[in-house]
Amino acid sequence: MKSIALSAQSERMVREQDFLVSKTDLKGIIKYANQPFIEITGYTERELVGKNHNIIRHSDMPGGVFKLLWEVVAGGDEIFAYVKNSSKDGPFYWVFANITPSFDANGKIIGYYSVRRMPKRSALREVEKIYATMLEVERQYPNRKQGAQASMDYLLNFLAQHGASYDEFVIAL
Ligand SMILES: Cc1cc2nc3c(=O)[nH]c(=O)nc-3n(C[C@H](O)[C@H](O)[C@H](O)COP(=O)(O)O)c2cc1C
């Protein structure tokens, strides 16, 4: 079973001084990756550039987080998010990402930019709990899209109960 194999994965740490950068087109196809980003993914630059950013997606990540991410950035705003990723060679790694749209001179979105840093360990304990519940919500739906919508709604509802916007909540962790 996949879950058993996943539990055996080891963790790779982002170094404190590193900024992991990638740029994508409007569809999330990787156009640029810096050296620290390339290194931690275990892929080569050639393997990353031109691929969908979901190449490093980890199955512990709820679809609802990515749905929210895309809604926010496609709407022209920035978002902060804790993301668990998979390396090509097996280990997972956590990042704290800031994702922003890039605009042309007319204010049209022409791509997206993500800068990731080492996450706070104390925050990860909270995030892991929320993401695990979001995944449980998603499992109740046979359809991936509906599951992502439901788990995003769960997250937004959770935030409303805590009286915080998503960014306020994530930054305060
Ligand atoms: C700039 C940018 C950076 C992204 N970085 C990641 C990332 O590090 N890991 C990830 O799994 N998805 C990332 N995504 C989201 C992916 O595009 C995708 O929505 C996500 O992996 C879920 O893919 P799936 O629904 O095809 O499984 C990023 C998107 C953008 C626009």
mmCIF file of C-alpha atoms and ligand atoms in Angstrom:
data_model
loop_
_atom_site.group_PDB
_atom_site.id
_atom_site.type_symbol
_atom_site.label_atom_id
_atom_site.label_comp_id
_atom_site.label_asym_id
_atom_site.label_seq_id
_atom_site.Cartn_x
_atom_site.Cartn_y
_atom_site.Cartn_z
ATOM 1 C CA MET A 1 0.000 0.000 0.000
ATOM 2 C CA LYS A 2 1.160 3.491 -0.856
ATOM 3 C CA SER A 3 0.612 4.840 2.674
ATOM 4 C CA ILE A 4 3.050 2.294 4.103
ATOM 5 C CA ALA A 5 5.719 3.227 1.583
ATOM 6 C CA LEU A 6 5.143 6.923 2.318
ATOM 7 C CA SER A 7 5.551 6.485 6.051
ATOM 8 C CA ALA A 8 9.044 5.129 5.381
ATOM 9 C CA GLN A 9 10.105 8.277 3.545
ATOM 10 C CA SER A 10 12.866 10.359 5.031
ATOM 11 C CA GLU A 11 12.788 14.120 5.350
ATOM 12 C CA ARG A 12 15.139 16.531 3.629
ATOM 13 C CA MET A 13 15.585 19.914 5.296
ATOM 14 C CA VAL A 14 15.648 23.302 3.621
ATOM 15 C CA ARG A 15 18.778 25.161 4.804
ATOM 16 C CA GLU A 16 18.114 28.267 6.876
ATOM 17 C CA GLN A 17 19.901 30.589 4.425
ATOM 18 C CA ASP A 18 18.277 29.222 1.278
ATOM 19 C CA PHE A 19 15.629 30.765 -0.959
ATOM 20 C CA LEU A 20 14.109 28.171 -3.272
ATOM 21 C CA VAL A 21 12.781 29.895 -6.381
ATOM 22 C CA SER A 22 10.695 28.764 -9.332
ATOM 23 C CA LYS A 23 8.770 30.646 -11.988
ATOM 24 C CA THR A 24 5.883 29.259 -13.997
ATOM 25 C CA ASP A 25 3.682 30.230 -16.911
ATOM 26 C CA LEU A 26 -0.057 30.757 -16.480
ATOM 27 C CA LYS A 27 -0.690 27.003 -16.334
ATOM 28 C CA GLY A 28 1.958 26.186 -13.721
ATOM 29 C CA ILE A 29 4.547 24.902 -16.193
ATOM 30 C CA ILE A 30 8.012 25.484 -14.716
ATOM 31 C CA LYS A 31 9.979 28.054 -16.712
ATOM 32 C CA TYR A 32 12.812 28.714 -14.276
ATOM 33 C CA ALA A 33 14.248 27.078 -11.145
ATOM 34 C CA ASN A 34 17.201 28.285 -9.089
ATOM 35 C CA GLN A 35 19.995 26.036 -7.838
ATOM 36 C CA PRO A 36 18.740 25.438 -4.242
ATOM 37 C CA PHE A 37 15.298 24.513 -5.651
ATOM 38 C CA ILE A 38 16.793 22.127 -8.221
ATOM 39 C CA GLU A 39 19.056 20.554 -5.616
ATOM 40 C CA ILE A 40 16.333 19.694 -3.089
ATOM 41 C CA THR A 41 13.982 18.213 -5.712
ATOM 42 C CA GLY A 42 16.595 15.689 -6.817
ATOM 43 C CA TYR A 43 15.739 16.426 -10.453
ATOM 44 C CA THR A 44 18.039 18.065 -12.967
ATOM 45 C CA GLU A 45 17.202 21.498 -14.372
ATOM 46 C CA ARG A 46 16.470 19.815 -17.707
ATOM 47 C CA GLU A 47 13.974 17.472 -16.024
ATOM 48 C CA LEU A 48 12.162 20.347 -14.271
ATOM 49 C CA VAL A 49 11.933 23.112 -16.858
ATOM 50 C CA GLY A 50 8.923 22.563 -19.119
ATOM 51 C CA LYS A 51 7.165 20.284 -16.603
ATOM 52 C CA ASN A 52 3.999 20.955 -14.634
ATOM 53 C CA HIS A 53 4.762 22.046 -11.081
ATOM 54 C CA ASN A 54 2.846 19.034 -9.816
ATOM 55 C CA ILE A 55 5.957 16.976 -10.691
ATOM 56 C CA ILE A 56 7.007 17.477 -7.033
ATOM 57 C CA ARG A 57 3.528 17.101 -5.540
ATOM 58 C CA HIS A 58 3.313 14.981 -2.389
ATOM 59 C CA SER A 59 0.220 12.837 -1.795
ATOM 60 C CA ASP A 60 -0.126 14.209 1.770
ATOM 61 C CA MET A 61 -1.005 17.619 0.263
ATOM 62 C CA PRO A 62 -4.751 18.296 0.102
ATOM 63 C CA GLY A 63 -6.131 19.366 -3.257
ATOM 64 C CA GLY A 64 -8.008 22.110 -1.419
ATOM 65 C CA VAL A 65 -4.742 23.911 -0.617
ATOM 66 C CA PHE A 66 -3.815 24.059 -4.306
ATOM 67 C CA LYS A 67 -7.345 25.088 -5.268
ATOM 68 C CA LEU A 68 -7.106 28.035 -2.871
ATOM 69 C CA LEU A 69 -3.580 28.837 -4.082
ATOM 70 C CA TRP A 70 -4.691 29.005 -7.719
ATOM 71 C CA GLU A 71 -7.847 31.017 -6.951
ATOM 72 C CA VAL A 72 -5.834 33.605 -5.037
ATOM 73 C CA VAL A 73 -2.944 34.040 -7.478
ATOM 74 C CA ALA A 74 -5.127 33.895 -10.605
ATOM 75 C CA GLY A 75 -7.166 36.641 -8.940
ATOM 76 C CA GLY A 76 -4.025 38.801 -8.838
ATOM 77 C CA ASP A 77 -3.126 38.413 -5.144
ATOM 78 C CA GLU A 78 -0.234 36.746 -3.355
ATOM 79 C CA ILE A 79 -0.515 33.764 -1.045
ATOM 80 C CA PHE A 80 1.622 32.213 1.673
ATOM 81 C CA ALA A 81 1.432 28.446 2.108
ATOM 82 C CA TYR A 82 3.096 25.542 3.823
ATOM 83 C CA VAL A 83 3.756 22.887 1.202
ATOM 84 C CA LYS A 84 5.056 19.335 1.526
ATOM 85 C CA ASN A 85 6.868 18.211 -1.611
ATOM 86 C CA SER A 86 8.374 14.993 -2.920
ATOM 87 C CA SER A 87 11.924 14.655 -4.197
ATOM 88 C CA LYS A 88 12.644 12.478 -7.197
ATOM 89 C CA ASP A 89 14.846 10.192 -5.137
ATOM 90 C CA GLY A 90 12.296 9.606 -2.338
ATOM 91 C CA PRO A 91 12.580 12.069 0.567
ATOM 92 C CA PHE A 92 9.913 14.672 1.239
ATOM 93 C CA TYR A 93 10.600 18.262 2.273
ATOM 94 C CA TRP A 94 8.482 21.036 3.761
ATOM 95 C CA VAL A 95 8.657 24.643 2.614
ATOM 96 C CA PHE A 96 7.020 27.939 3.522
ATOM 97 C CA ALA A 97 6.143 29.445 0.155
ATOM 98 C CA ASN A 98 5.161 32.897 -1.024
ATOM 99 C CA ILE A 99 3.535 32.730 -4.457
ATOM 100 C CA THR A 100 2.899 35.875 -6.463
ATOM 101 C CA PRO A 101 1.515 36.690 -9.896
ATOM 102 C CA SER A 102 3.766 38.549 -12.348
ATOM 103 C CA PHE A 103 2.136 41.299 -14.423
ATOM 104 C CA ASP A 104 2.920 42.903 -17.764
ATOM 105 C CA ALA A 105 2.861 46.687 -18.338
ATOM 106 C CA ASN A 106 -0.925 46.554 -18.819
ATOM 107 C CA GLY A 107 -1.542 44.755 -15.544
ATOM 108 C CA LYS A 108 -2.228 41.399 -17.204
ATOM 109 C CA ILE A 109 -0.971 38.321 -15.369
ATOM 110 C CA ILE A 110 1.810 36.679 -17.389
ATOM 111 C CA GLY A 111 3.051 34.029 -14.956
ATOM 112 C CA TYR A 112 3.704 33.117 -11.340
ATOM 113 C CA TYR A 113 6.695 33.236 -9.042
ATOM 114 C CA SER A 114 7.303 31.192 -5.899
ATOM 115 C CA VAL A 115 9.935 31.873 -3.249
ATOM 116 C CA ARG A 116 10.248 29.274 -0.514
ATOM 117 C CA ARG A 117 12.045 29.311 2.793
ATOM 118 C CA MET A 118 12.679 26.954 5.669
ATOM 119 C CA PRO A 119 9.415 26.469 7.591
ATOM 120 C CA LYS A 120 9.025 26.822 11.352
ATOM 121 C CA ARG A 121 8.875 23.353 12.924
ATOM 122 C CA SER A 122 6.196 24.439 15.408
ATOM 123 C CA ALA A 123 3.999 25.605 12.498
ATOM 124 C CA LEU A 124 4.365 22.279 10.711
ATOM 125 C CA ARG A 125 2.808 20.424 13.628
ATOM 126 C CA GLU A 126 -0.336 22.574 13.260
ATOM 127 C CA VAL A 127 -0.340 22.441 9.480
ATOM 128 C CA GLU A 128 0.020 18.640 9.408
ATOM 129 C CA LYS A 129 -3.110 18.316 11.557
ATOM 130 C CA ILE A 130 -5.172 20.634 9.355
ATOM 131 C CA TYR A 131 -3.961 19.020 6.120
ATOM 132 C CA ALA A 132 -4.711 15.532 7.476
ATOM 133 C CA THR A 133 -8.295 16.596 8.228
ATOM 134 C CA MET A 134 -8.583 18.184 4.784
ATOM 135 C CA LEU A 135 -7.476 14.896 3.210
ATOM 136 C CA GLU A 136 -10.108 13.039 5.246
ATOM 137 C CA VAL A 137 -12.731 15.446 3.916
ATOM 138 C CA GLU A 138 -11.501 14.826 0.357
ATOM 139 C CA ARG A 139 -11.678 11.059 0.755
ATOM 140 C CA GLN A 140 -15.448 11.347 1.270
ATOM 141 C CA TYR A 141 -15.828 12.435 -2.358
ATOM 142 C CA PRO A 142 -15.363 10.089 -5.316
ATOM 143 C CA ASN A 143 -14.655 13.113 -7.514
ATOM 144 C CA ARG A 144 -11.299 14.919 -7.048
ATOM 145 C CA LYS A 145 -12.710 18.332 -7.949
ATOM 146 C CA GLN A 146 -15.568 18.083 -5.467
ATOM 147 C CA GLY A 147 -13.175 16.841 -2.798
ATOM 148 C CA ALA A 148 -10.849 19.806 -3.325
ATOM 149 C CA GLN A 149 -13.773 22.221 -3.143
ATOM 150 C CA ALA A 150 -15.027 20.604 0.079
ATOM 151 C CA SER A 151 -11.620 20.612 1.769
ATOM 152 C CA MET A 152 -11.009 24.229 0.731
ATOM 153 C CA ASP A 153 -14.393 25.100 2.243
ATOM 154 C CA TYR A 154 -13.361 23.243 5.408
ATOM 155 C CA LEU A 155 -10.159 25.314 5.581
ATOM 156 C CA LEU A 156 -11.954 28.622 5.001
ATOM 157 C CA ASN A 157 -14.556 27.686 7.593
ATOM 158 C CA PHE A 158 -11.824 26.743 10.079
ATOM 159 C CA LEU A 159 -10.213 30.159 9.503
ATOM 160 C CA ALA A 160 -13.514 31.988 9.882
ATOM 161 C CA GLN A 161 -13.959 30.294 13.254
ATOM 162 C CA HIS A 162 -10.502 31.519 14.260
ATOM 163 C CA GLY A 163 -11.343 35.002 13.018
ATOM 164 C CA ALA A 164 -8.354 35.149 10.677
ATOM 165 C CA SER A 165 -7.726 35.454 6.972
ATOM 166 C CA TYR A 166 -5.683 32.658 5.447
ATOM 167 C CA ASP A 167 -2.536 34.800 5.278
ATOM 168 C CA GLU A 168 -2.922 36.114 8.819
ATOM 169 C CA PHE A 169 -3.359 32.586 10.085
ATOM 170 C CA VAL A 170 -0.420 31.106 8.180
ATOM 171 C CA ILE A 171 1.957 33.916 9.095
ATOM 172 C CA ALA A 172 0.951 33.750 12.761
ATOM 173 C CA LEU A 173 1.707 30.024 13.047
HETATM 174 C C1 LIG B 1 4.436 29.461 -8.867
HETATM 175 C C2 LIG B 1 3.834 28.148 -8.467
HETATM 176 C C3 LIG B 1 4.522 27.308 -7.638
HETATM 177 C C4 LIG B 1 3.998 26.077 -7.240
HETATM 178 N N1 LIG B 1 4.741 25.274 -6.415
HETATM 179 C C5 LIG B 1 4.278 24.050 -6.099
HETATM 180 C C6 LIG B 1 5.054 23.177 -5.297
HETATM 181 O O1 LIG B 1 6.140 23.501 -4.816
HETATM 182 N N2 LIG B 1 4.553 21.933 -5.048
HETATM 183 C C7 LIG B 1 3.339 21.523 -5.534
HETATM 184 O O2 LIG B 1 2.950 20.372 -5.272
HETATM 185 N N3 LIG B 1 2.566 22.354 -6.272
HETATM 186 C C8 LIG B 1 3.010 23.597 -6.556
HETATM 187 N N4 LIG B 1 2.222 24.432 -7.321
HETATM 188 C C9 LIG B 1 0.854 23.995 -7.660
HETATM 189 C C10 LIG B 1 0.827 23.059 -8.840
HETATM 190 O O3 LIG B 1 0.746 23.852 -10.010
HETATM 191 C C11 LIG B 1 -0.400 22.123 -8.785
HETATM 192 O O4 LIG B 1 -1.585 22.874 -8.701
HETATM 193 C C12 LIG B 1 -0.377 21.155 -7.584
HETATM 194 O O5 LIG B 1 0.849 20.442 -7.544
HETATM 195 C C13 LIG B 1 -1.530 20.155 -7.648
HETATM 196 O O6 LIG B 1 -1.484 19.483 -8.847
HETATM 197 P P1 LIG B 1 -2.554 18.428 -9.331
HETATM 198 O O7 LIG B 1 -3.897 18.988 -9.004
HETATM 199 O O8 LIG B 1 -2.303 18.304 -10.797
HETATM 200 O O9 LIG B 1 -2.272 17.159 -8.607
HETATM 201 C C14 LIG B 1 2.723 25.671 -7.710
HETATM 202 C C15 LIG B 1 2.007 26.533 -8.561
HETATM 203 C C16 LIG B 1 2.541 27.761 -8.923
HETATM 204 C C17 LIG B 1 1.750 28.666 -9.821
#
